[in-house]
Short mmCIF file of C-alpha atoms and ligand atoms in Angstrom, two decimals:
data_model
loop_
_atom_site.label_atom_id
_atom_site.label_comp_id
_atom_site.label_asym_id
_atom_site.label_seq_id
_atom_site.Cartn_x
_atom_site.Cartn_y
_atom_site.Cartn_z
CA MET Q 865 16.01 -2.67 10.82
CA THR Q 866 12.87 -3.38 12.83
CA ARG Q 867 9.45 -4.34 11.61
CA ALA Q 868 6.56 -2.24 12.82
CA LEU Q 869 2.83 -2.63 12.41
CA ILE Q 870 0.99 0.63 11.86
CA SER Q 871 -2.76 1.20 11.99
CA LEU Q 872 -4.43 3.83 9.82
CA GLY Q 873 -7.85 5.38 10.37
CA SER Q 874 -9.80 8.34 8.98
CA ASN Q 875 -13.35 9.63 9.15
CA VAL Q 876 -12.87 13.05 7.58
CA ASP Q 877 -12.46 13.03 3.79
CA ARG Q 878 -11.47 9.43 4.32
CA GLU Q 879 -11.44 8.49 0.62
CA ARG Q 880 -8.61 10.89 0.14
CA ASN Q 881 -6.83 10.83 3.48
CA LEU Q 882 -6.38 7.11 4.01
CA PRO Q 883 -4.63 6.47 0.68
CA ALA Q 884 -2.70 9.72 1.09
CA ALA Q 885 -1.37 8.52 4.44
CA ALA Q 886 -0.38 5.17 2.91
CA GLY Q 887 1.38 7.11 0.17
CA ALA Q 888 3.22 9.24 2.74
CA LEU Q 889 4.46 6.09 4.50
CA LYS Q 890 5.71 4.75 1.19
CA GLN Q 891 7.51 7.95 0.32
CA HIS Q 892 9.18 8.39 3.70
CA ALA Q 893 12.93 7.89 3.48
CA ASP Q 894 13.18 6.06 6.83
CA LEU Q 895 10.34 3.62 6.16
CA THR Q 896 9.98 0.70 3.77
CA VAL Q 897 6.38 -0.42 3.41
CA ILE Q 898 6.32 -4.21 3.26
CA ASP Q 899 2.59 -4.73 2.98
CA THR Q 900 -0.71 -2.85 3.23
CA SER Q 901 -4.13 -4.26 4.02
CA CYS Q 902 -7.43 -3.71 2.30
CA ILE Q 903 -9.65 -0.93 3.60
CA PHE Q 904 -12.33 -1.69 6.19
CA GLU Q 905 -15.23 0.48 7.25
CA SER Q 906 -16.20 0.72 10.91
CA PRO Q 907 -18.72 2.80 12.81
CA ALA Q 908 -17.27 5.60 14.93
CA VAL Q 909 -17.17 4.99 18.68
CA GLY Q 910 -18.17 7.49 21.35
CA GLY Q 911 -20.47 9.79 19.43
CA ASP Q 912 -22.65 10.37 16.41
CA TYR Q 913 -19.69 10.75 14.07
CA PRO Q 914 -19.05 9.60 10.50
CA ALA Q 915 -17.87 6.02 10.00
CA PHE Q 916 -14.18 5.31 9.63
CA PHE Q 917 -12.00 3.80 6.99
CA ASN Q 918 -9.37 1.62 8.66
CA ALA Q 919 -6.32 -0.17 7.34
CA ALA Q 920 -2.96 -1.49 8.48
CA ALA Q 921 0.56 -1.46 7.13
CA VAL Q 922 3.75 -3.33 7.94
CA VAL Q 923 6.89 -1.25 7.59
CA GLU Q 924 10.58 -1.79 8.13
CA THR Q 925 12.47 1.03 9.73
CA SER Q 926 15.80 1.97 11.28
CA LEU Q 927 14.04 4.52 13.51
CA ASP Q 928 13.62 3.88 17.22
CA PRO Q 929 10.00 3.51 18.36
CA ALA Q 930 9.69 7.00 19.85
CA THR Q 931 11.03 8.61 16.67
CA LEU Q 932 8.72 6.46 14.59
CA LYS Q 933 5.75 7.73 16.63
CA ALA Q 934 6.94 11.30 16.15
CA THR Q 935 7.31 10.66 12.42
CA LEU Q 936 3.71 9.45 12.25
CA ARG Q 937 2.57 12.58 14.12
CA GLY Q 938 4.34 14.60 11.45
CA ILE Q 939 2.50 12.76 8.66
CA GLU Q 940 -0.78 13.31 10.53
CA ALA Q 941 -0.08 17.03 10.81
CA GLY Q 942 0.73 17.16 7.10
CA LEU Q 943 -2.73 15.73 6.40
CA GLY Q 944 -4.45 18.35 8.52
CA ARG Q 945 -4.86 16.44 11.77
CA VAL Q 946 -5.45 18.68 14.75
CA ARG Q 947 -5.47 16.90 18.09
CA THR Q 948 -8.13 18.14 20.50
CA GLY Q 949 -9.31 17.15 23.96
CA ASP Q 950 -12.07 14.94 22.55
CA LYS Q 951 -10.39 11.63 21.83
CA ASN Q 952 -13.37 10.52 19.76
CA ALA Q 953 -13.53 13.66 17.62
CA PRO Q 954 -13.53 13.08 13.85
CA ARG Q 955 -10.04 13.05 12.44
CA SER Q 956 -8.52 13.39 9.02
CA ILE Q 957 -6.01 10.71 9.84
CA ASP Q 958 -4.91 8.61 12.77
CA LEU Q 959 -1.62 6.71 12.58
CA ASP Q 960 -0.52 4.50 15.44
CA VAL Q 961 2.34 2.13 16.07
CA VAL Q 962 0.58 -1.10 17.04
CA LEU Q 963 3.60 -3.40 17.22
CA PHE Q 964 7.31 -2.73 17.06
CA GLY Q 965 9.35 -5.91 16.74
CA ASP Q 966 8.95 -7.73 20.03
CA LEU Q 967 8.92 -4.52 22.08
CA GLU Q 968 6.72 -4.23 25.14
CA ASP Q 969 6.70 -0.67 26.47
CA ASP Q 970 3.75 0.63 28.48
CA ASP Q 971 4.95 4.22 28.36
CA LEU Q 972 4.97 4.20 24.56
CA GLY Q 973 1.74 2.21 24.43
CA ILE Q 974 3.34 -0.60 22.44
CA PRO Q 975 1.74 -3.05 21.77
CA ASP Q 976 -1.19 -0.72 21.19
CA PRO Q 977 -3.96 -1.78 23.64
CA GLY Q 978 -6.43 -1.00 20.83
CA LEU Q 979 -5.29 -4.19 19.11
CA SER Q 980 -7.08 -6.26 21.73
CA GLU Q 981 -9.98 -3.85 22.17
CA TYR Q 982 -11.05 -2.94 18.68
CA SER Q 983 -11.68 -5.10 15.68
CA TYR Q 984 -11.02 -2.12 13.45
CA VAL Q 985 -7.40 -2.29 14.59
CA ALA Q 986 -7.09 -6.08 14.77
CA VAL Q 987 -8.81 -7.20 11.58
CA PRO Q 988 -6.85 -5.07 9.07
CA ALA Q 989 -3.71 -5.90 11.08
CA ALA Q 990 -4.39 -9.62 10.72
CA GLU Q 991 -4.38 -9.24 6.94
CA VAL Q 992 -0.78 -8.09 6.87
CA ALA Q 993 0.63 -9.43 10.14
CA GLY Q 994 -1.53 -12.43 11.01
CA ASP Q 995 1.40 -14.61 12.12
CA TRP Q 996 3.00 -11.96 14.30
CA VAL Q 997 3.01 -13.11 17.93
CA VAL Q 998 1.95 -10.16 20.09
CA PRO Q 999 4.49 -9.56 22.88
CA GLY Q 1000 2.98 -10.23 26.30
CA ARG Q 1001 -0.13 -11.86 24.86
CA ASN Q 1002 1.28 -15.13 23.57
CA LYS Q 1003 -1.23 -14.94 20.74
CA THR Q 1004 -0.89 -14.06 17.10
CA VAL Q 1005 -2.53 -11.00 15.59
CA ALA Q 1006 -4.80 -13.35 13.63
CA GLU Q 1007 -5.97 -15.05 16.82
CA ILE Q 1008 -6.71 -11.70 18.43
CA ALA Q 1009 -8.58 -10.57 15.34
CA GLU Q 1010 -10.71 -13.68 15.37
CA GLU Q 1011 -11.69 -13.10 18.98
CA SER Q 1012 -12.57 -9.48 18.32
CA LEU Q 1013 -14.67 -9.69 15.18
CA PRO Q 1014 -18.05 -7.99 15.57
CA PRO Q 1015 -20.52 -7.95 12.71
CA SER Q 1016 -20.22 -4.19 12.32
CA LEU Q 1017 -16.88 -4.23 10.53
CA ARG Q 1018 -17.26 -4.20 6.78
CA LYS Q 1019 -14.55 -4.90 4.26
CA VAL Q 1020 -14.78 -2.17 1.66
CA PRO Q 1021 -15.06 -4.30 -1.43
CA MET Q 1022 -14.26 -1.77 -4.13
CA ALA Q 1023 -11.11 -2.92 -5.80
CA GLU Q 1024 -9.91 0.63 -6.35
CA GLN Q 1025 -9.73 1.17 -2.60
CA ASP Q 1026 -6.72 -1.07 -2.39
CA LEU Q 1027 -3.96 0.85 -0.64
CA ASN Q 1028 -1.43 -0.57 -3.02
CA LEU Q 1029 -2.53 2.06 -5.47
CA THR Q 1030 -0.93 5.44 -5.29
CA PRO Q 1031 -3.18 7.98 -3.56
CA ASP Q 1032 -4.06 9.69 -6.83
CA ASP Q 1033 -4.96 6.50 -8.60
CA ALA Q 1034 -7.12 5.27 -5.77
CA PHE Q 1035 -9.81 7.89 -5.92
CA GLU Q 1036 -10.17 9.08 -9.45
CA GLU Q 1037 -13.26 11.18 -8.80
CA TYR Q 1038 -11.20 13.57 -6.77
CA GLY Q 1039 -8.82 14.49 -9.58
CA PRO Q 1040 -9.09 17.91 -11.25
CA ALA Q 1041 -11.52 17.97 -14.19
CA ASP Q 1042 -8.86 18.56 -16.85
CA GLU Q 1043 -6.48 15.91 -15.64
CA THR Q 1044 -5.56 13.18 -18.10
CA PHE Q 1045 -4.28 9.75 -17.19
CA ASN Q 1046 -3.51 8.07 -20.49
CA PRO Q 1047 -4.38 10.45 -23.37
CA ARG Q 1048 -4.12 7.82 -26.08
CA PHE Q 1049 -6.38 5.40 -24.25
CA GLU Q 1050 -8.85 8.16 -23.39
CA ALA Q 1051 -9.06 9.23 -27.05
CA LEU Q 1052 -9.92 5.65 -27.95
CA VAL Q 1053 -12.67 5.41 -25.35
CA ARG Q 1054 -14.07 8.73 -26.54
CA GLU Q 1055 -14.18 7.42 -30.09
CA GLN Q 1056 -15.75 4.21 -28.88
CA LEU Q 1057 -18.53 6.19 -27.19
CA GLU Q 1058 -19.13 8.10 -30.43
CA ILE Q 1059 -19.27 4.88 -32.46
CA LEU Q 1060 -21.81 3.50 -30.00
CA GLY Q 1061 -24.01 6.53 -30.71
CA GLU Q 1062 -23.26 8.49 -27.56
CA ASP Q 1063 -22.36 12.14 -27.23
CA PRO Q 1064 -18.98 12.06 -25.44
CA ASP Q 1065 -19.48 15.67 -24.33
CA ARG Q 1066 -22.72 14.86 -22.51
CA GLN Q 1067 -22.23 15.83 -18.89
CA GLY Q 1068 -22.62 12.39 -17.33
CA ILE Q 1069 -19.95 10.82 -19.50
CA GLN Q 1070 -17.52 13.69 -20.08
CA ARG Q 1071 -15.04 12.13 -17.68
CA THR Q 1072 -15.81 8.55 -18.67
CA PRO Q 1073 -12.73 8.14 -20.92
CA TYR Q 1074 -10.54 9.24 -18.00
CA ARG Q 1075 -12.30 6.91 -15.57
CA VAL Q 1076 -12.19 3.97 -17.98
CA ALA Q 1077 -8.48 4.52 -18.57
CA LYS Q 1078 -7.81 4.53 -14.84
CA SER Q 1079 -9.97 1.57 -13.96
CA MET Q 1080 -8.55 -0.40 -16.87
CA ALA Q 1081 -5.05 0.34 -15.63
CA PHE Q 1082 -6.06 -1.08 -12.27
CA LEU Q 1083 -7.87 -4.10 -13.68
CA THR Q 1084 -4.85 -4.98 -15.79
CA GLY Q 1085 -2.29 -3.97 -13.17
CA GLY Q 1086 -0.96 -7.54 -13.11
CA TYR Q 1087 1.06 -6.84 -16.27
CA THR Q 1088 3.33 -4.49 -14.36
CA GLN Q 1089 3.69 -6.59 -11.20
CA SER Q 1090 6.25 -9.29 -10.77
CA LEU Q 1091 5.76 -12.40 -8.72
CA LYS Q 1092 8.89 -11.54 -6.74
CA GLU Q 1093 7.56 -8.10 -5.82
CA VAL Q 1094 4.25 -9.55 -4.65
CA VAL Q 1095 5.72 -12.41 -2.67
CA ASN Q 1096 8.29 -10.03 -1.24
CA ASN Q 1097 9.87 -11.69 1.76
CA ALA Q 1098 6.82 -13.57 2.97
CA ILE Q 1099 8.41 -16.99 2.42
CA PHE Q 1100 9.40 -18.77 5.59
CA GLU Q 1101 11.29 -21.93 6.42
CA SER Q 1102 9.02 -24.56 7.91
CA PRO Q 1103 9.24 -28.29 8.62
CA ASP Q 1104 5.49 -28.70 8.04
CA SER Q 1105 4.44 -31.12 5.37
CA GLU Q 1106 0.67 -31.00 5.74
CA MET Q 1107 -1.51 -29.58 3.02
CA VAL Q 1108 -1.98 -25.82 3.28
CA MET Q 1109 -5.14 -24.53 1.66
CA LEU Q 1110 -6.83 -21.19 1.22
CA LYS Q 1111 -10.40 -21.45 0.05
CA ASP Q 1112 -12.79 -18.96 -1.50
CA ILE Q 1113 -10.28 -16.39 -2.68
CA GLU Q 1114 -12.43 -13.84 -4.43
CA PHE Q 1115 -11.02 -12.85 -7.81
CA TYR Q 1116 -11.94 -10.67 -10.75
CA SER Q 1117 -10.47 -11.00 -14.21
CA MET Q 1118 -11.26 -10.07 -17.80
CA CYS Q 1119 -11.79 -12.57 -20.58
CA GLU Q 1120 -9.40 -11.93 -23.42
CA HIS Q 1121 -11.96 -12.82 -26.07
CA HIS Q 1122 -14.57 -10.22 -25.19
CA MET Q 1123 -12.84 -7.95 -22.68
CA LEU Q 1124 -15.68 -8.62 -20.27
CA PRO Q 1125 -15.25 -9.61 -16.63
CA PHE Q 1126 -15.24 -13.10 -15.28
CA PHE Q 1127 -15.11 -13.52 -11.54
CA GLY Q 1128 -15.52 -16.08 -8.82
CA ARG Q 1129 -13.56 -17.99 -6.24
CA ALA Q 1130 -10.19 -19.65 -6.29
CA HIS Q 1131 -9.13 -22.47 -3.97
CA VAL Q 1132 -5.40 -22.82 -3.69
CA ALA Q 1133 -3.49 -25.54 -1.87
CA TYR Q 1134 0.05 -26.84 -1.64
CA ILE Q 1135 2.10 -29.34 0.31
CA PRO Q 1136 5.24 -27.62 1.55
CA GLU Q 1137 8.72 -29.03 1.33
CA GLY Q 1138 10.70 -26.79 3.64
CA LYS Q 1139 9.07 -23.49 2.68
CA VAL Q 1140 5.71 -21.88 3.38
CA ILE Q 1141 4.26 -18.54 2.32
CA GLY Q 1142 2.14 -16.01 4.24
CA VAL Q 1143 -1.48 -16.93 3.62
CA SER Q 1144 -2.51 -13.47 2.44
CA LYS Q 1145 0.09 -13.78 -0.30
CA LEU Q 1146 -1.85 -16.62 -1.91
CA ALA Q 1147 -4.62 -14.15 -2.63
CA ARG Q 1148 -2.13 -11.60 -3.91
CA ILE Q 1149 -0.65 -14.15 -6.31
CA VAL Q 1150 -4.11 -14.88 -7.66
CA ASP Q 1151 -4.60 -11.14 -8.21
CA VAL Q 1152 -1.35 -10.68 -10.11
CA PHE Q 1153 -2.51 -13.11 -12.75
CA ALA Q 1154 -6.22 -12.28 -12.60
CA ARG Q 1155 -5.55 -8.61 -13.34
CA ARG Q 1156 -4.77 -9.26 -16.98
CA MET Q 1157 -6.63 -10.30 -20.09
CA GLN Q 1158 -7.14 -13.95 -19.37
CA ILE Q 1159 -8.77 -17.22 -20.05
CA GLN Q 1160 -9.68 -19.12 -16.92
CA GLU Q 1161 -7.65 -22.22 -17.77
CA ARG Q 1162 -4.45 -20.23 -18.19
CA LEU Q 1163 -5.14 -18.24 -15.04
CA SER Q 1164 -5.41 -21.46 -13.01
CA ASN Q 1165 -2.20 -22.78 -14.54
CA GLN Q 1166 -0.28 -19.58 -13.93
CA VAL Q 1167 -1.26 -19.50 -10.26
CA ALA Q 1168 -0.17 -23.14 -9.87
CA ASP Q 1169 3.12 -22.56 -11.69
CA ALA Q 1170 3.82 -19.41 -9.65
CA LEU Q 1171 3.52 -21.37 -6.41
CA MET Q 1172 5.74 -24.12 -7.76
CA GLU Q 1173 8.28 -21.48 -8.70
CA CYS Q 1174 8.43 -19.61 -5.42
CA LEU Q 1175 8.01 -22.50 -2.94
CA ASN Q 1176 9.20 -25.56 -4.82
CA PRO Q 1177 6.62 -27.57 -2.84
CA LEU Q 1178 5.73 -31.24 -3.19
CA GLY Q 1179 2.67 -30.23 -5.13
CA VAL Q 1180 0.09 -27.57 -5.86
CA GLY Q 1181 -3.62 -27.68 -6.52
CA VAL Q 1182 -5.71 -24.83 -7.87
CA VAL Q 1183 -9.44 -24.91 -8.54
CA MET Q 1184 -11.24 -21.86 -9.87
CA GLU Q 1185 -14.97 -21.39 -10.21
CA ALA Q 1186 -16.13 -18.37 -12.13
CA ALA Q 1187 -19.07 -16.75 -13.86
CA HIS Q 1188 -18.28 -15.22 -17.22
CA LEU Q 1189 -20.23 -12.10 -18.17
CA CYS Q 1190 -19.52 -12.71 -21.84
CA MET Q 1191 -21.65 -15.82 -21.53
CA LEU Q 1192 -24.21 -14.63 -19.00
CA MET Q 1193 -24.95 -11.21 -20.50
CA ARG Q 1194 -25.25 -12.54 -24.00
CA GLY Q 1195 -27.46 -15.42 -22.94
CA VAL Q 1196 -24.98 -18.06 -24.10
CA GLN Q 1197 -25.36 -19.87 -20.79
CA LYS Q 1198 -28.12 -20.11 -18.29
CA GLN Q 1199 -27.80 -17.61 -15.47
CA ASN Q 1200 -25.69 -18.71 -12.51
CA SER Q 1201 -23.80 -21.36 -14.40
CA GLU Q 1202 -20.16 -21.36 -13.47
CA MET Q 1203 -17.09 -22.58 -15.21
CA ILE Q 1204 -14.69 -24.73 -13.19
CA THR Q 1205 -11.03 -25.19 -14.01
CA SER Q 1206 -8.25 -26.92 -12.16
CA ALA Q 1207 -4.48 -27.04 -12.32
CA LEU Q 1208 -2.59 -29.78 -10.48
CA ARG Q 1209 1.14 -30.06 -10.06
CA GLY Q 1210 3.48 -32.58 -8.44
CA SER Q 1211 1.87 -34.81 -5.83
CA PHE Q 1212 -1.56 -33.34 -6.56
CA ARG Q 1213 -1.27 -34.78 -10.01
CA GLU Q 1214 0.61 -37.99 -9.23
CA ASP Q 1215 -0.80 -39.10 -5.89
CA ALA Q 1216 -4.44 -40.12 -6.02
CA ARG Q 1217 -4.85 -39.74 -2.26
CA THR Q 1218 -3.52 -36.17 -2.22
CA ARG Q 1219 -5.68 -35.31 -5.16
CA SER Q 1220 -8.81 -36.70 -3.56
CA GLU Q 1221 -8.04 -35.02 -0.23
CA PHE Q 1222 -7.76 -31.71 -2.07
CA MET Q 1223 -10.87 -32.28 -4.14
CA ASN Q 1224 -12.80 -33.26 -1.02
CA LEU Q 1225 -11.72 -30.06 0.72
CA VAL Q 1226 -12.79 -28.04 -2.29
CA GLY Q 1227 -15.71 -30.34 -3.02
CA HIS Q 1228 -18.52 -29.09 -0.89
CA GLU Q 1229 -17.91 -25.61 -2.21
CA LEU Q 1230 -18.59 -26.74 -5.74
CA ARG Q 1231 -22.09 -26.09 -6.91
ZN1 ZN N 493 -15.39 -14.15 -23.24
#
């Protein structure tokens, strides 16, 4: 099996085609999708064309590189891609092999020269393959992405545009009007609208029960994800014993008392003892526990315990700062006040110097 990095791009019906292509990769018998990036938006090059959605995926495959390329062409054709002479023409989907193990093959265009030229290739790639050393460049994908970043690339923030969703779940508005997602849940939302004094058959909210059911399934998707599945095989042996920290991990959760959102930033650190984890996975672990009914204290503890469980490190520190809509919207707290929680394990709890190093690193972020 070989690992390959694939770039995805679309500027025709992109809301549908990009997730559909990710879905096609996942369903393909010869490919195992290891990880997918978030979606980024980038302006089209070479003409007055619609902006693109871009993403990247890491797959494992037994195919040889040429067959993999042909397979991707097949998926493109299935999504209506017609190749023309204009290489900048709008396209329903563009799938390219960016990296294939440590292969360097100019004829096949691997590594894809676009990785060094275009941030819309490099930045999504860095999310899923940041540590991958690019053959012939002696640099990691993350380093190349950092060099390439122009201000024009925008991370599409909408949570439902996460490629980890199935294509149908990702873009609910595109479903047929009579489609149901969770009939029991939708009946409840309909009743709730009635109780609130709304007319559930009013045009603007006819599909609201369906949309609420789908978005709620996404927002509470952590219940059906396991830590193992999220961490996958992104744990590596390493002799390092310096503190590893990821700051400002954006998270969104729902308070279990009012079923209203609370959201903010998590700062997660650990001191490895033989094992490290891909940095992007720290954010994924936060999401697994944030996408549930939560209280912030428990969320912080669960993230800390999860890291202890999968890395068995010398210690873990988690600080979360969040605004709670149940307080803000009801005027319980002054606007902009944030709640701060922490969870410390191992040396972060026992060693005053470690703890203060961590708190100092977090410190200037605290407001
Ligand atoms: Zn609350």
